[in-house]
Amino acid sequence: MLNRRHIRVKVMQSIYAMHQNNSDNMEKEEKFLFQSIENVQDLYLIMLSALVEIRKAEEDFIEKSSKKHLATKEERNPNRKFIQNKVLQFLDENNSLSVAIEERKITNWKNNDDYILLLLEEIKKSELYENYMSNSVNDFEQDKQFVVSMFSEIIAPNEKLYDYLEDYKITWVDDIPLVNTMIVKQLKQIRSANDDFFVPKLFKDADDKEYVRNLFRKTVLNNTELAKEFIDKTPNWDAERIAEIDTIILKMAICEFLKFPSIPVKVTINEYLELAKEYSTPKSSIFINGILDNLVKEYQKENKLIKTGRGLM
């Protein structure tokens, strides 16, 4: 689920939090880092289970409406296309999803069903829903297209849902786009009701998990050494004038140059420039690019860049 860029974001945020809190308890901060990563899977399960709960809420509404003493003809014979949507039923019956929700104790929608009802209301008053319900075609592909559109156009961008998630866990702010993109990708890949569907692992492999620990530890433990690598390369900048997030990005990038032989230099530069564009000042990426470019030239001249494998320079 997590790509290397998002791992770098998580490590950067944890180091920044350490600086802000004047903390030197690396063990405690590392534990918080891994907990914030674990929470990404909870967010994934919460967002995906919203689809299941929305269908259940509509099913419950239809059943109660049909049993009313003075039920209308429409209430007695409702259009059941939404609750019979093959993809929504597929998710509801999926064992991998059910087990993961139970194991991670995801009870958000049981405790806050008002958000489910709010989302259901938004869905039912949309043109997307109206067109879907009035279409007489009933096949898996159409059901899938509707669910993908419903999630990406109505559920994911809902401001009240976003506010709820942000208030629930502040670390989710940067995780929401990643998780929603993953869910849309997975939904699009479902081909039939007999398909396999698995809750993705947090890390692609053991190397990625080890990368989190090593990047965090090596950057924190070599903080002073890494700072010395670039401070004298910024004659027009006082150390105090460099944005704190820029110094963290520089230290992490230099750490990758010198202590991660399997990561290509170009990958490191590109990844940290993207982080600078997203998380720091407008001119940070230009500033950081200049320093990293000069350092690479210097390291190559002094044979300090030890990279293993082809094409890693």
PDB file of C-alpha atoms in Angstrom:
ATOM      1  CA  MET A   1       0.000   0.000   0.000  1.00  0.00           C
ATOM      2  CA  LEU A   2       2.746   2.442   0.955  1.00  0.00           C
ATOM      3  CA  ASN A   3       5.126   3.587  -1.757  1.00  0.00           C
ATOM      4  CA  ARG A   4       8.631   4.880  -1.057  1.00  0.00           C
ATOM      5  CA  ARG A   5       7.580   8.516  -1.445  1.00  0.00           C
ATOM      6  CA  HIS A   6       4.925   8.198   1.226  1.00  0.00           C
ATOM      7  CA  ILE A   7       7.416   6.437   3.475  1.00  0.00           C
ATOM      8  CA  ARG A   8       9.749   9.422   3.072  1.00  0.00           C
ATOM      9  CA  VAL A   9       6.881  11.764   3.975  1.00  0.00           C
ATOM     10  CA  LYS A  10       6.168   9.786   7.148  1.00  0.00           C
ATOM     11  CA  VAL A  11       9.826   9.805   8.199  1.00  0.00           C
ATOM     12  CA  MET A  12      10.154  13.527   7.423  1.00  0.00           C
ATOM     13  CA  GLN A  13       7.074  14.332   9.514  1.00  0.00           C
ATOM     14  CA  SER A  14       8.336  12.255  12.437  1.00  0.00           C
ATOM     15  CA  ILE A  15      11.733  13.975  12.430  1.00  0.00           C
ATOM     16  CA  TYR A  16      10.024  17.364  12.191  1.00  0.00           C
ATOM     17  CA  ALA A  17       7.814  16.449  15.179  1.00  0.00           C
ATOM     18  CA  MET A  18      10.941  15.485  17.143  1.00  0.00           C
ATOM     19  CA  HIS A  19      12.440  18.898  16.442  1.00  0.00           C
ATOM     20  CA  GLN A  20       9.260  20.727  17.358  1.00  0.00           C
ATOM     21  CA  ASN A  21       8.942  18.829  20.637  1.00  0.00           C
ATOM     22  CA  ASN A  22      12.663  19.070  21.422  1.00  0.00           C
ATOM     23  CA  SER A  23      12.574  15.315  21.876  1.00  0.00           C
ATOM     24  CA  ASP A  24      15.652  13.123  21.927  1.00  0.00           C
ATOM     25  CA  ASN A  25      13.780   9.914  22.718  1.00  0.00           C
ATOM     26  CA  MET A  26      14.398   8.096  19.465  1.00  0.00           C
ATOM     27  CA  GLU A  27      12.751   4.876  20.607  1.00  0.00           C
ATOM     28  CA  LYS A  28       9.535   6.681  21.500  1.00  0.00           C
ATOM     29  CA  GLU A  29       9.492   8.671  18.257  1.00  0.00           C
ATOM     30  CA  GLU A  30      10.222   5.580  16.166  1.00  0.00           C
ATOM     31  CA  LYS A  31       7.294   3.828  17.829  1.00  0.00           C
ATOM     32  CA  PHE A  32       5.070   6.792  16.944  1.00  0.00           C
ATOM     33  CA  LEU A  33       6.342   6.666  13.349  1.00  0.00           C
ATOM     34  CA  PHE A  34       5.378   3.021  12.925  1.00  0.00           C
ATOM     35  CA  GLN A  35       2.055   3.614  14.659  1.00  0.00           C
ATOM     36  CA  SER A  36       1.214   6.409  12.216  1.00  0.00           C
ATOM     37  CA  ILE A  37       2.017   3.989   9.383  1.00  0.00           C
ATOM     38  CA  GLU A  38      -0.175   1.281  10.934  1.00  0.00           C
ATOM     39  CA  ASN A  39      -2.976   3.824  11.067  1.00  0.00           C
ATOM     40  CA  VAL A  40      -2.889   4.128   7.273  1.00  0.00           C
ATOM     41  CA  GLN A  41      -4.426   0.672   7.052  1.00  0.00           C
ATOM     42  CA  ASP A  42      -7.153   1.688   9.505  1.00  0.00           C
ATOM     43  CA  LEU A  43      -7.972   4.643   7.271  1.00  0.00           C
ATOM     44  CA  TYR A  44      -8.142   2.321   4.261  1.00  0.00           C
ATOM     45  CA  LEU A  45     -10.553   0.004   6.089  1.00  0.00           C
ATOM     46  CA  ILE A  46     -12.694   2.905   7.285  1.00  0.00           C
ATOM     47  CA  MET A  47     -13.047   4.352   3.772  1.00  0.00           C
ATOM     48  CA  LEU A  48     -13.719   1.004   2.107  1.00  0.00           C
ATOM     49  CA  SER A  49     -16.163  -0.131   4.797  1.00  0.00           C
ATOM     50  CA  ALA A  50     -18.123   3.094   4.237  1.00  0.00           C
ATOM     51  CA  LEU A  51     -19.319   1.568   0.950  1.00  0.00           C
ATOM     52  CA  VAL A  52     -20.558  -1.524   2.794  1.00  0.00           C
ATOM     53  CA  GLU A  53     -22.298   0.507   5.497  1.00  0.00           C
ATOM     54  CA  ILE A  54     -23.962   2.849   2.994  1.00  0.00           C
ATOM     55  CA  ARG A  55     -25.534  -0.114   1.220  1.00  0.00           C
ATOM     56  CA  LYS A  56     -26.697  -1.559   4.554  1.00  0.00           C
ATOM     57  CA  ALA A  57     -28.175   1.780   5.591  1.00  0.00           C
ATOM     58  CA  GLU A  58     -30.214   1.980   2.390  1.00  0.00           C
ATOM     59  CA  GLU A  59     -31.324  -1.627   2.777  1.00  0.00           C
ATOM     60  CA  ASP A  60     -32.479  -0.860   6.324  1.00  0.00           C
ATOM     61  CA  PHE A  61     -34.319   2.246   5.117  1.00  0.00           C
ATOM     62  CA  ILE A  62     -36.139   0.321   2.385  1.00  0.00           C
ATOM     63  CA  GLU A  63     -37.158  -2.439   4.779  1.00  0.00           C
ATOM     64  CA  LYS A  64     -38.520  -0.018   7.381  1.00  0.00           C
ATOM     65  CA  SER A  65     -40.338   2.047   4.757  1.00  0.00           C
ATOM     66  CA  SER A  66     -42.063  -1.023   3.310  1.00  0.00           C
ATOM     67  CA  LYS A  67     -43.417  -1.957   6.763  1.00  0.00           C
ATOM     68  CA  LYS A  68     -44.988   1.416   7.470  1.00  0.00           C
ATOM     69  CA  HIS A  69     -48.735   1.268   8.184  1.00  0.00           C
ATOM     70  CA  LEU A  70     -49.507   3.701   5.381  1.00  0.00           C
ATOM     71  CA  ALA A  71     -46.685   2.790   3.044  1.00  0.00           C
ATOM     72  CA  THR A  72     -46.969   4.183  -0.468  1.00  0.00           C
ATOM     73  CA  LYS A  73     -46.954   2.006  -3.568  1.00  0.00           C
ATOM     74  CA  GLU A  74     -43.359   3.047  -4.207  1.00  0.00           C
ATOM     75  CA  GLU A  75     -42.356   2.166  -0.646  1.00  0.00           C
ATOM     76  CA  ARG A  76     -43.997  -1.263  -0.900  1.00  0.00           C
ATOM     77  CA  ASN A  77     -42.297  -1.949  -4.238  1.00  0.00           C
ATOM     78  CA  PRO A  78     -39.021  -0.002  -4.119  1.00  0.00           C
ATOM     79  CA  ASN A  79     -36.288   0.119  -6.734  1.00  0.00           C
ATOM     80  CA  ARG A  80     -33.728  -2.216  -5.202  1.00  0.00           C
ATOM     81  CA  LYS A  81     -31.014  -1.686  -7.793  1.00  0.00           C
ATOM     82  CA  PHE A  82     -28.710   0.182  -5.412  1.00  0.00           C
ATOM     83  CA  ILE A  83     -28.776  -2.409  -2.615  1.00  0.00           C
ATOM     84  CA  GLN A  84     -28.447  -5.193  -5.192  1.00  0.00           C
ATOM     85  CA  ASN A  85     -25.384  -3.575  -6.749  1.00  0.00           C
ATOM     86  CA  LYS A  86     -23.069  -6.514  -7.395  1.00  0.00           C
ATOM     87  CA  VAL A  87     -19.885  -4.705  -6.358  1.00  0.00           C
ATOM     88  CA  LEU A  88     -21.354  -3.428  -3.098  1.00  0.00           C
ATOM     89  CA  GLN A  89     -22.615  -6.922  -2.309  1.00  0.00           C
ATOM     90  CA  PHE A  90     -19.219  -8.341  -3.273  1.00  0.00           C
ATOM     91  CA  LEU A  91     -17.510  -6.059  -0.726  1.00  0.00           C
ATOM     92  CA  ASP A  92     -20.089  -6.840   1.942  1.00  0.00           C
ATOM     93  CA  GLU A  93     -19.447 -10.576   1.550  1.00  0.00           C
ATOM     94  CA  ASN A  94     -15.675 -10.369   1.169  1.00  0.00           C
ATOM     95  CA  ASN A  95     -13.898 -12.406   3.830  1.00  0.00           C
ATOM     96  CA  SER A  96     -10.554 -10.586   3.663  1.00  0.00           C
ATOM     97  CA  LEU A  97     -12.241  -7.237   4.290  1.00  0.00           C
ATOM     98  CA  SER A  98     -14.483  -8.572   7.087  1.00  0.00           C
ATOM     99  CA  VAL A  99     -11.583 -10.225   8.900  1.00  0.00           C
ATOM    100  CA  ALA A 100      -9.380  -7.133   8.639  1.00  0.00           C
ATOM    101  CA  ILE A 101     -12.158  -4.878   9.972  1.00  0.00           C
ATOM    102  CA  GLU A 102     -12.689  -7.198  12.910  1.00  0.00           C
ATOM    103  CA  GLU A 103      -8.984  -7.629  13.662  1.00  0.00           C
ATOM    104  CA  ARG A 104      -8.299  -3.888  13.540  1.00  0.00           C
ATOM    105  CA  LYS A 105     -11.472  -3.197  15.556  1.00  0.00           C
ATOM    106  CA  ILE A 106     -12.861  -0.730  13.027  1.00  0.00           C
ATOM    107  CA  THR A 107     -16.130   0.472  14.597  1.00  0.00           C
ATOM    108  CA  ASN A 108     -16.187   4.068  13.366  1.00  0.00           C
ATOM    109  CA  TRP A 109     -19.430   3.804  11.414  1.00  0.00           C
ATOM    110  CA  LYS A 110     -21.252   1.933  14.170  1.00  0.00           C
ATOM    111  CA  ASN A 111     -20.371   4.781  16.512  1.00  0.00           C
ATOM    112  CA  ASN A 112     -20.905   7.537  13.944  1.00  0.00           C
ATOM    113  CA  ASP A 113     -23.633   6.313  11.618  1.00  0.00           C
ATOM    114  CA  ASP A 114     -24.755   9.916  11.045  1.00  0.00           C
ATOM    115  CA  TYR A 115     -21.876  10.254   8.574  1.00  0.00           C
ATOM    116  CA  ILE A 116     -23.095   7.189   6.690  1.00  0.00           C
ATOM    117  CA  LEU A 117     -26.604   8.642   6.506  1.00  0.00           C
ATOM    118  CA  LEU A 118     -25.156  11.977   5.373  1.00  0.00           C
ATOM    119  CA  LEU A 119     -23.196  10.295   2.581  1.00  0.00           C
ATOM    120  CA  LEU A 120     -26.220   8.220   1.568  1.00  0.00           C
ATOM    121  CA  GLU A 121     -28.302  11.378   1.305  1.00  0.00           C
ATOM    122  CA  GLU A 122     -25.653  13.043  -0.872  1.00  0.00           C
ATOM    123  CA  ILE A 123     -25.544   9.979  -3.112  1.00  0.00           C
ATOM    124  CA  LYS A 124     -29.332   9.725  -3.506  1.00  0.00           C
ATOM    125  CA  LYS A 125     -29.752  13.357  -4.513  1.00  0.00           C
ATOM    126  CA  SER A 126     -26.977  13.168  -7.115  1.00  0.00           C
ATOM    127  CA  GLU A 127     -27.456  12.972 -10.876  1.00  0.00           C
ATOM    128  CA  LEU A 128     -25.124   9.982 -10.864  1.00  0.00           C
ATOM    129  CA  TYR A 129     -27.528   8.027  -8.652  1.00  0.00           C
ATOM    130  CA  GLU A 130     -30.580   9.134 -10.634  1.00  0.00           C
ATOM    131  CA  ASN A 131     -29.078   7.999 -13.925  1.00  0.00           C
ATOM    132  CA  TYR A 132     -27.951   4.695 -12.449  1.00  0.00           C
ATOM    133  CA  MET A 133     -31.306   3.858 -10.869  1.00  0.00           C
ATOM    134  CA  SER A 134     -33.256   4.718 -14.027  1.00  0.00           C
ATOM    135  CA  ASN A 135     -31.030   2.594 -16.262  1.00  0.00           C
ATOM    136  CA  SER A 136     -32.582  -0.796 -16.972  1.00  0.00           C
ATOM    137  CA  VAL A 137     -29.183  -2.395 -17.702  1.00  0.00           C
ATOM    138  CA  ASN A 138     -28.038  -4.669 -14.882  1.00  0.00           C
ATOM    139  CA  ASP A 139     -24.531  -5.999 -15.338  1.00  0.00           C
ATOM    140  CA  PHE A 140     -21.374  -6.172 -13.265  1.00  0.00           C
ATOM    141  CA  GLU A 141     -19.429  -3.649 -15.327  1.00  0.00           C
ATOM    142  CA  GLN A 142     -22.107  -0.977 -14.999  1.00  0.00           C
ATOM    143  CA  ASP A 143     -22.378  -1.640 -11.267  1.00  0.00           C
ATOM    144  CA  LYS A 144     -18.618  -1.274 -10.947  1.00  0.00           C
ATOM    145  CA  GLN A 145     -18.497   1.969 -12.899  1.00  0.00           C
ATOM    146  CA  PHE A 146     -21.221   3.405 -10.686  1.00  0.00           C
ATOM    147  CA  VAL A 147     -19.412   2.453  -7.457  1.00  0.00           C
ATOM    148  CA  VAL A 148     -16.098   3.870  -8.711  1.00  0.00           C
ATOM    149  CA  SER A 149     -17.790   7.152  -9.658  1.00  0.00           C
ATOM    150  CA  MET A 150     -19.793   7.260  -6.430  1.00  0.00           C
ATOM    151  CA  PHE A 151     -16.652   6.815  -4.347  1.00  0.00           C
ATOM    152  CA  SER A 152     -14.407   9.206  -6.278  1.00  0.00           C
ATOM    153  CA  GLU A 153     -17.000  11.949  -6.961  1.00  0.00           C
ATOM    154  CA  ILE A 154     -19.211  11.910  -3.858  1.00  0.00           C
ATOM    155  CA  ILE A 155     -17.653  10.022  -0.941  1.00  0.00           C
ATOM    156  CA  ALA A 156     -13.933  10.819  -1.174  1.00  0.00           C
ATOM    157  CA  PRO A 157     -14.323  14.605  -1.668  1.00  0.00           C
ATOM    158  CA  ASN A 158     -17.030  15.040   0.997  1.00  0.00           C
ATOM    159  CA  GLU A 159     -15.871  17.891   3.243  1.00  0.00           C
ATOM    160  CA  LYS A 160     -17.688  16.733   6.376  1.00  0.00           C
ATOM    161  CA  LEU A 161     -16.181  13.282   6.048  1.00  0.00           C
ATOM    162  CA  TYR A 162     -12.745  14.840   5.521  1.00  0.00           C
ATOM    163  CA  ASP A 163     -13.177  16.996   8.645  1.00  0.00           C
ATOM    164  CA  TYR A 164     -14.200  13.938  10.654  1.00  0.00           C
ATOM    165  CA  LEU A 165     -11.134  11.972   9.513  1.00  0.00           C
ATOM    166  CA  GLU A 166      -8.798  14.908  10.164  1.00  0.00           C
ATOM    167  CA  ASP A 167     -10.198  15.380  13.684  1.00  0.00           C
ATOM    168  CA  TYR A 168     -10.040  11.644  14.391  1.00  0.00           C
ATOM    169  CA  LYS A 169      -6.323  11.362  13.515  1.00  0.00           C
ATOM    170  CA  ILE A 170      -4.293  14.367  12.421  1.00  0.00           C
ATOM    171  CA  THR A 171      -1.688  12.087  10.793  1.00  0.00           C
ATOM    172  CA  TRP A 172      -4.314  11.051   8.232  1.00  0.00           C
ATOM    173  CA  VAL A 173      -4.297  14.406   6.452  1.00  0.00           C
ATOM    174  CA  ASP A 174      -1.516  13.308   4.103  1.00  0.00           C
ATOM    175  CA  ASP A 175      -2.720   9.706   3.953  1.00  0.00           C
ATOM    176  CA  ILE A 176      -6.226  10.371   2.611  1.00  0.00           C
ATOM    177  CA  PRO A 177      -5.222  10.923  -1.069  1.00  0.00           C
ATOM    178  CA  LEU A 178      -2.997   7.825  -1.014  1.00  0.00           C
ATOM    179  CA  VAL A 179      -5.738   5.632   0.469  1.00  0.00           C
ATOM    180  CA  ASN A 180      -8.500   6.916  -1.819  1.00  0.00           C
ATOM    181  CA  THR A 181      -6.317   6.372  -4.890  1.00  0.00           C
ATOM    182  CA  MET A 182      -5.611   2.807  -3.743  1.00  0.00           C
ATOM    183  CA  ILE A 183      -9.321   2.081  -3.239  1.00  0.00           C
ATOM    184  CA  VAL A 184     -10.319   3.437  -6.658  1.00  0.00           C
ATOM    185  CA  LYS A 185      -7.557   1.375  -8.273  1.00  0.00           C
ATOM    186  CA  GLN A 186      -8.732  -1.783  -6.496  1.00  0.00           C
ATOM    187  CA  LEU A 187     -12.384  -1.194  -7.368  1.00  0.00           C
ATOM    188  CA  LYS A 188     -11.513  -0.784 -11.039  1.00  0.00           C
ATOM    189  CA  GLN A 189      -9.606  -4.079 -10.991  1.00  0.00           C
ATOM    190  CA  ILE A 190     -12.599  -6.151  -9.811  1.00  0.00           C
ATOM    191  CA  ARG A 191     -13.799  -8.115 -12.839  1.00  0.00           C
ATOM    192  CA  SER A 192     -16.546 -10.340 -11.438  1.00  0.00           C
ATOM    193  CA  ALA A 193     -18.281 -11.424  -8.260  1.00  0.00           C
ATOM    194  CA  ASN A 194     -15.946 -14.441  -8.212  1.00  0.00           C
ATOM    195  CA  ASP A 195     -12.761 -12.366  -8.216  1.00  0.00           C
ATOM    196  CA  ASP A 196     -10.225 -12.460  -5.417  1.00  0.00           C
ATOM    197  CA  PHE A 197     -10.065  -9.289  -3.358  1.00  0.00           C
ATOM    198  CA  PHE A 198      -7.499  -8.864  -0.599  1.00  0.00           C
ATOM    199  CA  VAL A 199      -6.782  -6.082   1.840  1.00  0.00           C
ATOM    200  CA  PRO A 200      -3.320  -4.890   0.734  1.00  0.00           C
ATOM    201  CA  LYS A 201      -0.300  -5.166   3.001  1.00  0.00           C
ATOM    202  CA  LEU A 202       1.112  -1.939   4.376  1.00  0.00           C
ATOM    203  CA  PHE A 203       4.575  -2.623   3.003  1.00  0.00           C
ATOM    204  CA  LYS A 204       5.404  -4.116  -0.374  1.00  0.00           C
ATOM    205  CA  ASP A 205       8.040  -6.290   1.282  1.00  0.00           C
ATOM    206  CA  ALA A 206      10.337  -6.558   4.302  1.00  0.00           C
ATOM    207  CA  ASP A 207      12.868  -4.254   2.620  1.00  0.00           C
ATOM    208  CA  ASP A 208      10.413  -1.367   2.649  1.00  0.00           C
ATOM    209  CA  LYS A 209       9.690  -1.816   6.347  1.00  0.00           C
ATOM    210  CA  GLU A 210      13.406  -1.935   7.078  1.00  0.00           C
ATOM    211  CA  TYR A 211      13.855   1.168   4.918  1.00  0.00           C
ATOM    212  CA  VAL A 212      11.517   3.109   7.242  1.00  0.00           C
ATOM    213  CA  ARG A 213      13.540   2.157  10.306  1.00  0.00           C
ATOM    214  CA  ASN A 214      16.931   2.745   8.701  1.00  0.00           C
ATOM    215  CA  LEU A 215      16.074   6.094   7.121  1.00  0.00           C
ATOM    216  CA  PHE A 216      14.672   7.381  10.392  1.00  0.00           C
ATOM    217  CA  ARG A 217      17.495   6.093  12.593  1.00  0.00           C
ATOM    218  CA  LYS A 218      20.381   6.993  10.290  1.00  0.00           C
ATOM    219  CA  THR A 219      19.068  10.514   9.736  1.00  0.00           C
ATOM    220  CA  VAL A 220      18.470  11.150  13.450  1.00  0.00           C
ATOM    221  CA  LEU A 221      21.672   9.514  14.720  1.00  0.00           C
ATOM    222  CA  ASN A 222      23.842  11.308  12.133  1.00  0.00           C
ATOM    223  CA  ASN A 223      22.079  14.646  12.470  1.00  0.00           C
ATOM    224  CA  THR A 224      25.193  16.749  13.181  1.00  0.00           C
ATOM    225  CA  GLU A 225      27.351  14.961  10.604  1.00  0.00           C
ATOM    226  CA  LEU A 226      24.694  15.373   7.887  1.00  0.00           C
ATOM    227  CA  ALA A 227      24.205  19.069   8.684  1.00  0.00           C
ATOM    228  CA  LYS A 228      27.940  19.726   8.227  1.00  0.00           C
ATOM    229  CA  GLU A 229      27.679  18.341   4.689  1.00  0.00           C
ATOM    230  CA  PHE A 230      25.625  21.287   3.440  1.00  0.00           C
ATOM    231  CA  ILE A 231      25.989  24.215   5.872  1.00  0.00           C
ATOM    232  CA  ASP A 232      29.220  25.460   4.274  1.00  0.00           C
ATOM    233  CA  LYS A 233      27.624  25.065   0.839  1.00  0.00           C
ATOM    234  CA  THR A 234      25.155  27.873   1.589  1.00  0.00           C
ATOM    235  CA  PRO A 235      27.339  30.999   1.932  1.00  0.00           C
ATOM    236  CA  ASN A 236      24.423  33.307   1.187  1.00  0.00           C
ATOM    237  CA  TRP A 237      22.211  31.701   3.801  1.00  0.00           C
ATOM    238  CA  ASP A 238      22.536  31.813   7.557  1.00  0.00           C
ATOM    239  CA  ALA A 239      21.685  28.459   9.099  1.00  0.00           C
ATOM    240  CA  GLU A 240      18.815  30.091  10.981  1.00  0.00           C
ATOM    241  CA  ARG A 241      17.322  31.410   7.730  1.00  0.00           C
ATOM    242  CA  ILE A 242      16.981  27.970   6.159  1.00  0.00           C
ATOM    243  CA  ALA A 243      13.456  26.617   6.654  1.00  0.00           C
ATOM    244  CA  GLU A 244      13.471  23.805   9.200  1.00  0.00           C
ATOM    245  CA  ILE A 245      11.685  21.434   6.842  1.00  0.00           C
ATOM    246  CA  ASP A 246      14.378  22.180   4.220  1.00  0.00           C
ATOM    247  CA  THR A 247      17.160  21.153   6.588  1.00  0.00           C
ATOM    248  CA  ILE A 248      15.335  17.892   7.328  1.00  0.00           C
ATOM    249  CA  ILE A 249      14.839  17.184   3.618  1.00  0.00           C
ATOM    250  CA  LEU A 250      18.517  17.895   2.943  1.00  0.00           C
ATOM    251  CA  LYS A 251      19.672  15.625   5.777  1.00  0.00           C
ATOM    252  CA  MET A 252      17.430  12.783   4.604  1.00  0.00           C
ATOM    253  CA  ALA A 253      18.606  13.157   0.993  1.00  0.00           C
ATOM    254  CA  ILE A 254      22.284  13.258   1.984  1.00  0.00           C
ATOM    255  CA  CYS A 255      21.688  10.265   4.241  1.00  0.00           C
ATOM    256  CA  GLU A 256      20.385   8.349   1.213  1.00  0.00           C
ATOM    257  CA  PHE A 257      23.377   9.442  -0.874  1.00  0.00           C
ATOM    258  CA  LEU A 258      25.902   8.202   1.661  1.00  0.00           C
ATOM    259  CA  LYS A 259      24.242   5.379   3.562  1.00  0.00           C
ATOM    260  CA  PHE A 260      21.812   3.704   1.146  1.00  0.00           C
ATOM    261  CA  PRO A 261      23.928   2.166  -1.633  1.00  0.00           C
ATOM    262  CA  SER A 262      20.991   0.544  -3.429  1.00  0.00           C
ATOM    263  CA  ILE A 263      19.039   3.790  -4.022  1.00  0.00           C
ATOM    264  CA  PRO A 264      19.976   5.620  -7.253  1.00  0.00           C
ATOM    265  CA  VAL A 265      21.170   9.210  -6.872  1.00  0.00           C
ATOM    266  CA  LYS A 266      18.615  10.489  -9.403  1.00  0.00           C
ATOM    267  CA  VAL A 267      15.777   8.803  -7.529  1.00  0.00           C
ATOM    268  CA  THR A 268      16.846  10.424  -4.263  1.00  0.00           C
ATOM    269  CA  ILE A 269      17.088  13.885  -5.825  1.00  0.00           C
ATOM    270  CA  ASN A 270      13.747  13.639  -7.632  1.00  0.00           C
ATOM    271  CA  GLU A 271      11.909  12.292  -4.593  1.00  0.00           C
ATOM    272  CA  TYR A 272      13.131  14.965  -2.192  1.00  0.00           C
ATOM    273  CA  LEU A 273      12.531  17.774  -4.671  1.00  0.00           C
ATOM    274  CA  GLU A 274       8.909  16.628  -4.859  1.00  0.00           C
ATOM    275  CA  LEU A 275       8.703  16.666  -1.061  1.00  0.00           C
ATOM    276  CA  ALA A 276      10.122  20.195  -1.008  1.00  0.00           C
ATOM    277  CA  LYS A 277       7.560  21.392  -3.565  1.00  0.00           C
ATOM    278  CA  GLU A 278       4.701  19.946  -1.547  1.00  0.00           C
ATOM    279  CA  TYR A 279       5.752  20.621   2.032  1.00  0.00           C
ATOM    280  CA  SER A 280       8.088  23.603   2.077  1.00  0.00           C
ATOM    281  CA  THR A 281       8.386  27.140   0.699  1.00  0.00           C
ATOM    282  CA  PRO A 282       7.887  28.069  -2.991  1.00  0.00           C
ATOM    283  CA  LYS A 283      11.660  28.484  -3.567  1.00  0.00           C
ATOM    284  CA  SER A 284      12.752  25.486  -1.503  1.00  0.00           C
ATOM    285  CA  SER A 285      12.977  23.016  -4.376  1.00  0.00           C
ATOM    286  CA  ILE A 286      15.347  25.327  -6.304  1.00  0.00           C
ATOM    287  CA  PHE A 287      17.472  25.883  -3.195  1.00  0.00           C
ATOM    288  CA  ILE A 288      17.600  22.173  -2.345  1.00  0.00           C
ATOM    289  CA  ASN A 289      18.253  21.132  -5.940  1.00  0.00           C
ATOM    290  CA  GLY A 290      21.281  23.460  -6.124  1.00  0.00           C
ATOM    291  CA  ILE A 291      22.799  22.088  -2.930  1.00  0.00           C
ATOM    292  CA  LEU A 292      22.191  18.422  -3.803  1.00  0.00           C
ATOM    293  CA  ASP A 293      23.564  18.887  -7.322  1.00  0.00           C
ATOM    294  CA  ASN A 294      26.778  20.438  -5.990  1.00  0.00           C
ATOM    295  CA  LEU A 295      27.135  17.742  -3.338  1.00  0.00           C
ATOM    296  CA  VAL A 296      26.769  14.941  -5.880  1.00  0.00           C
ATOM    297  CA  LYS A 297      29.528  16.457  -8.019  1.00  0.00           C
ATOM    298  CA  GLU A 298      31.751  16.771  -4.957  1.00  0.00           C
ATOM    299  CA  TYR A 299      31.017  13.219  -3.774  1.00  0.00           C
ATOM    300  CA  GLN A 300      31.718  11.806  -7.220  1.00  0.00           C
ATOM    301  CA  LYS A 301      35.021  13.661  -7.381  1.00  0.00           C
ATOM    302  CA  GLU A 302      36.013  12.358  -3.938  1.00  0.00           C
ATOM    303  CA  ASN A 303      34.632   8.833  -4.597  1.00  0.00           C
ATOM    304  CA  LYS A 304      32.261   9.144  -1.626  1.00  0.00           C
ATOM    305  CA  LEU A 305      29.237   7.850  -3.511  1.00  0.00           C
ATOM    306  CA  ILE A 306      29.258   4.089  -3.111  1.00  0.00           C
ATOM    307  CA  LYS A 307      26.332   2.795  -5.151  1.00  0.00           C
ATOM    308  CA  THR A 308      25.815  -0.870  -5.969  1.00  0.00           C
ATOM    309  CA  GLY A 309      24.163  -2.148  -9.140  1.00  0.00           C
ATOM    310  CA  ARG A 310      23.757  -0.758 -12.619  1.00  0.00           C
ATOM    311  CA  GLY A 311      22.395   2.686 -13.346  1.00  0.00           C
ATOM    312  CA  LEU A 312      22.481   3.818  -9.732  1.00  0.00           C
ATOM    313  CA  MET A 313      24.431   6.986 -10.319  1.00  0.00           C
TER     314      MET A 313
END
